Amino acid sequence: MPKNWKTYKLEEVLDIKNGKSKPKETGDIPIYGGNGVLGYTNRFNNDTEVIIIGRVGAYCGSVFYENIKIWISDNAMFAKAKLIGYNKYLFYSLKYLDLNSFAGGSSQPLLTQDTLNRIELELPPLPEQTQIANILSAIDDKIENNLAINKTLEDMAMALYKHWFVDFGPFQEGEFIDSELGLIPKGWEVKIIGNVIDTLGGGTPKTTENSYWENGDILWYSPTDLTRDNAMFSLDSSKRINNLGLLKSSAKLFPPYSLLMSSRATIGALTINTIKASTNQGFITMIPNDNMSVYQLYSWTKWNMDLIISKSNGSTFKEISKANFRSLEIVVGQNIELFLRESKNIFDKVENNIQENQSLTKLRDTLLPKLISGEVRLKEFREEEDAEINSA
């Protein structure tokens, strides 16, 4: 521990309280639980800087920071800095501590105020806390800004799709013909999606057979990868298989920039892989080609998600079969080069922002333990940062 740092119990630096049952009223004020935002209400029980801590269950020990009006539910606690602590710094410190490791409880993980209060924490002087938090916050702010930009870009992509393939805006002065989906520009066709592109399922290598998984270098997606990241592009999967695992299962290898759609339980989570990959059996993967771009496929799938879900069936959990999916209709257009160029521009920007966020997240996760533990002091960090800038 650096010589000017001191050891405190959390009760000395944080005022910790339990949340309250979430209100029944609806509104636009976020309700926070252990896994983040649970919903929205018209009431709040906090309107200042606050740290939210998951109290019970699967998200016990999760940590969030907010500085707006929110309601903290009873499956979370909230904490505020006392005079010797800086809220944002303490937020990062609690993330570093891995609070879940302090949880008790017989049937499910549980954190109590008493447990938290007894945890010890090493703190630098308040000015250094502020500086460290500002460095980490700047990275997080950039990540959040990129996410907001990507949300706007995805809205633009959907608006562009609607203009071309729903409203047929560029062709309004031309001739239209009847089709199974209504009037479409002359020369366009309505086709069965299964006759336009290839679709693949997936599979799971035997999980108890280590030889299928060890040193895996093939991305292998499960639906939780998509629901966790909720992104147009995916750069990686949480698990990987090897060539033997691929051969010994019904998993299939598909090329980069295919479209993955979860097809069971949670139907309709989407992403585009950026390197060759495979999936488990809970997917329909669409392979673009010269006649059907990934840009149109992605937007068509999102636009028609209610229809896709309506084609699902099953008693235990809903699933859309490949046969039902492949029978859906899609418009195949002509003279859409401008749509492809504009779409590519939008999708490329989204992918670049996701790649930047991956680098920023790695930087933050590398810096956080070193700065919070005092392994790297601010003076050393700034010297390294200046050296990188000067060598660029």
PDB file of C-alpha atoms in Angstrom, residues 8-124:
ATOM      1  CA  TYR A   8     -10.762   2.024   6.287  1.00  0.00           C
ATOM      2  CA  LYS A   9     -13.808  -0.123   6.875  1.00  0.00           C
ATOM      3  CA  LEU A  10     -16.589   0.598   4.403  1.00  0.00           C
ATOM      4  CA  GLU A  11     -18.816   1.900   7.210  1.00  0.00           C
ATOM      5  CA  GLU A  12     -16.263   4.682   7.711  1.00  0.00           C
ATOM      6  CA  VAL A  13     -16.444   5.889   4.128  1.00  0.00           C
ATOM      7  CA  LEU A  14     -19.932   4.873   2.942  1.00  0.00           C
ATOM      8  CA  ASP A  15     -23.452   5.273   4.285  1.00  0.00           C
ATOM      9  CA  ILE A  16     -25.203   2.052   3.163  1.00  0.00           C
ATOM     10  CA  LYS A  17     -28.972   1.462   3.197  1.00  0.00           C
ATOM     11  CA  ASN A  18     -31.403  -1.097   1.776  1.00  0.00           C
ATOM     12  CA  GLY A  19     -33.692  -0.253  -1.128  1.00  0.00           C
ATOM     13  CA  LYS A  20     -37.478  -0.451  -0.962  1.00  0.00           C
ATOM     14  CA  SER A  21     -40.160  -2.424  -2.785  1.00  0.00           C
ATOM     15  CA  LYS A  22     -40.635  -1.091  -6.298  1.00  0.00           C
ATOM     16  CA  PRO A  23     -43.735   1.044  -6.852  1.00  0.00           C
ATOM     17  CA  LYS A  24     -46.659  -0.167  -8.946  1.00  0.00           C
ATOM     18  CA  GLU A  25     -47.026   3.179 -10.706  1.00  0.00           C
ATOM     19  CA  THR A  26     -45.398   3.566 -14.112  1.00  0.00           C
ATOM     20  CA  GLY A  27     -43.444   6.544 -15.405  1.00  0.00           C
ATOM     21  CA  ASP A  28     -40.037   7.451 -16.817  1.00  0.00           C
ATOM     22  CA  ILE A  29     -37.877   7.226 -13.676  1.00  0.00           C
ATOM     23  CA  PRO A  30     -35.601   4.128 -13.714  1.00  0.00           C
ATOM     24  CA  ILE A  31     -36.114   1.414 -11.100  1.00  0.00           C
ATOM     25  CA  TYR A  32     -32.779  -0.189 -10.185  1.00  0.00           C
ATOM     26  CA  GLY A  33     -32.314  -3.713  -8.918  1.00  0.00           C
ATOM     27  CA  GLY A  34     -29.337  -6.005  -8.660  1.00  0.00           C
ATOM     28  CA  ASN A  35     -29.167  -6.470 -12.433  1.00  0.00           C
ATOM     29  CA  GLY A  36     -29.605  -2.827 -13.404  1.00  0.00           C
ATOM     30  CA  VAL A  37     -32.783  -1.169 -14.628  1.00  0.00           C
ATOM     31  CA  LEU A  38     -35.874  -3.304 -13.895  1.00  0.00           C
ATOM     32  CA  GLY A  39     -38.506  -0.902 -15.207  1.00  0.00           C
ATOM     33  CA  TYR A  40     -39.740   2.643 -14.793  1.00  0.00           C
ATOM     34  CA  THR A  41     -41.969   4.478 -12.339  1.00  0.00           C
ATOM     35  CA  ASN A  42     -43.135   8.020 -11.526  1.00  0.00           C
ATOM     36  CA  ARG A  43     -41.558   8.000  -8.059  1.00  0.00           C
ATOM     37  CA  PHE A  44     -37.983   8.149  -6.758  1.00  0.00           C
ATOM     38  CA  ASN A  45     -36.190   7.414  -3.507  1.00  0.00           C
ATOM     39  CA  ASN A  46     -32.891   8.948  -4.549  1.00  0.00           C
ATOM     40  CA  ASP A  47     -32.057  12.079  -6.537  1.00  0.00           C
ATOM     41  CA  THR A  48     -28.310  12.545  -5.913  1.00  0.00           C
ATOM     42  CA  GLU A  49     -25.073  10.701  -6.633  1.00  0.00           C
ATOM     43  CA  VAL A  50     -25.468   7.108  -5.507  1.00  0.00           C
ATOM     44  CA  ILE A  51     -23.861   3.672  -5.767  1.00  0.00           C
ATOM     45  CA  ILE A  52     -26.294   0.760  -6.259  1.00  0.00           C
ATOM     46  CA  ILE A  53     -25.234  -2.669  -4.995  1.00  0.00           C
ATOM     47  CA  GLY A  54     -26.989  -5.935  -5.825  1.00  0.00           C
ATOM     48  CA  ARG A  55     -28.132  -7.474  -2.544  1.00  0.00           C
ATOM     49  CA  VAL A  56     -29.488 -10.939  -3.312  1.00  0.00           C
ATOM     50  CA  GLY A  57     -29.619 -13.654  -5.946  1.00  0.00           C
ATOM     51  CA  ALA A  58     -27.755 -14.109  -9.210  1.00  0.00           C
ATOM     52  CA  TYR A  59     -26.697 -10.452  -9.346  1.00  0.00           C
ATOM     53  CA  CYS A  60     -25.598 -10.216  -5.727  1.00  0.00           C
ATOM     54  CA  GLY A  61     -22.592  -7.864  -5.532  1.00  0.00           C
ATOM     55  CA  SER A  62     -23.170  -6.129  -8.857  1.00  0.00           C
ATOM     56  CA  VAL A  63     -22.360  -2.418  -8.727  1.00  0.00           C
ATOM     57  CA  PHE A  64     -23.888   0.538 -10.592  1.00  0.00           C
ATOM     58  CA  TYR A  65     -23.485   4.317 -10.394  1.00  0.00           C
ATOM     59  CA  GLU A  66     -26.142   6.954 -11.069  1.00  0.00           C
ATOM     60  CA  ASN A  67     -26.554  10.690 -10.617  1.00  0.00           C
ATOM     61  CA  ILE A  68     -30.204  11.121 -11.592  1.00  0.00           C
ATOM     62  CA  LYS A  69     -33.585  10.513  -9.985  1.00  0.00           C
ATOM     63  CA  ILE A  70     -34.052   6.758  -9.535  1.00  0.00           C
ATOM     64  CA  TRP A  71     -35.888   4.244  -7.399  1.00  0.00           C
ATOM     65  CA  ILE A  72     -33.674   1.615  -5.722  1.00  0.00           C
ATOM     66  CA  SER A  73     -35.626  -1.612  -5.212  1.00  0.00           C
ATOM     67  CA  ASP A  74     -35.441  -3.965  -2.247  1.00  0.00           C
ATOM     68  CA  ASN A  75     -33.171  -6.462  -4.001  1.00  0.00           C
ATOM     69  CA  ALA A  76     -30.445  -3.829  -3.945  1.00  0.00           C
ATOM     70  CA  MET A  77     -28.703  -1.517  -1.494  1.00  0.00           C
ATOM     71  CA  PHE A  78     -27.529   2.018  -2.073  1.00  0.00           C
ATOM     72  CA  ALA A  79     -24.458   3.769  -0.745  1.00  0.00           C
ATOM     73  CA  LYS A  80     -23.207   7.347  -0.555  1.00  0.00           C
ATOM     74  CA  ALA A  81     -19.753   8.627   0.288  1.00  0.00           C
ATOM     75  CA  LYS A  82     -18.964  10.194   3.633  1.00  0.00           C
ATOM     76  CA  LEU A  83     -16.510  13.075   3.878  1.00  0.00           C
ATOM     77  CA  ILE A  84     -13.356  11.032   3.269  1.00  0.00           C
ATOM     78  CA  GLY A  85     -14.655   9.359   0.115  1.00  0.00           C
ATOM     79  CA  TYR A  86     -15.474  10.358  -3.470  1.00  0.00           C
ATOM     80  CA  ASN A  87     -18.579   8.593  -4.824  1.00  0.00           C
ATOM     81  CA  LYS A  88     -17.266   7.788  -8.286  1.00  0.00           C
ATOM     82  CA  TYR A  89     -13.941   6.523  -6.922  1.00  0.00           C
ATOM     83  CA  LEU A  90     -15.734   4.323  -4.389  1.00  0.00           C
ATOM     84  CA  PHE A  91     -17.928   2.958  -7.180  1.00  0.00           C
ATOM     85  CA  TYR A  92     -14.824   1.783  -9.033  1.00  0.00           C
ATOM     86  CA  SER A  93     -13.321   0.473  -5.781  1.00  0.00           C
ATOM     87  CA  LEU A  94     -16.376  -1.682  -5.093  1.00  0.00           C
ATOM     88  CA  LYS A  95     -16.227  -3.105  -8.629  1.00  0.00           C
ATOM     89  CA  TYR A  96     -12.574  -3.961  -7.989  1.00  0.00           C
ATOM     90  CA  LEU A  97     -13.394  -5.677  -4.671  1.00  0.00           C
ATOM     91  CA  ASP A  98     -15.695  -8.307  -6.277  1.00  0.00           C
ATOM     92  CA  LEU A  99     -18.414  -7.994  -3.639  1.00  0.00           C
ATOM     93  CA  ASN A 100     -20.046 -11.272  -4.659  1.00  0.00           C
ATOM     94  CA  SER A 101     -17.138 -13.087  -3.005  1.00  0.00           C
ATOM     95  CA  PHE A 102     -18.293 -11.689   0.368  1.00  0.00           C
ATOM     96  CA  ALA A 103     -21.872 -12.986  -0.005  1.00  0.00           C
ATOM     97  CA  GLY A 104     -23.407 -15.470   2.408  1.00  0.00           C
ATOM     98  CA  GLY A 105     -26.768 -17.220   2.348  1.00  0.00           C
ATOM     99  CA  SER A 106     -27.708 -20.892   2.218  1.00  0.00           C
ATOM    100  CA  SER A 107     -30.283 -21.039  -0.584  1.00  0.00           C
ATOM    101  CA  GLN A 108     -29.010 -18.070  -2.628  1.00  0.00           C
ATOM    102  CA  PRO A 109     -26.218 -15.475  -2.392  1.00  0.00           C
ATOM    103  CA  LEU A 110     -26.973 -12.623   0.031  1.00  0.00           C
ATOM    104  CA  LEU A 111     -25.115  -9.437   0.987  1.00  0.00           C
ATOM    105  CA  THR A 112     -26.068  -7.566   4.140  1.00  0.00           C
ATOM    106  CA  GLN A 113     -25.220  -4.083   5.386  1.00  0.00           C
ATOM    107  CA  ASP A 114     -23.262  -5.636   8.260  1.00  0.00           C
ATOM    108  CA  THR A 115     -21.131  -7.658   5.847  1.00  0.00           C
ATOM    109  CA  LEU A 116     -20.417  -4.648   3.652  1.00  0.00           C
ATOM    110  CA  ASN A 117     -19.657  -2.387   6.602  1.00  0.00           C
ATOM    111  CA  ARG A 118     -16.894  -4.707   7.826  1.00  0.00           C
ATOM    112  CA  ILE A 119     -15.065  -4.909   4.478  1.00  0.00           C
ATOM    113  CA  GLU A 120     -11.743  -3.079   4.492  1.00  0.00           C
ATOM    114  CA  LEU A 121     -10.664  -0.715   1.747  1.00  0.00           C
ATOM    115  CA  GLU A 122      -7.422   1.150   1.088  1.00  0.00           C
ATOM    116  CA  LEU A 123      -8.001   4.769   0.100  1.00  0.00           C
ATOM    117  CA  PRO A 124      -5.691   7.459  -1.266  1.00  0.00           C
TER     118      PRO A 124
END
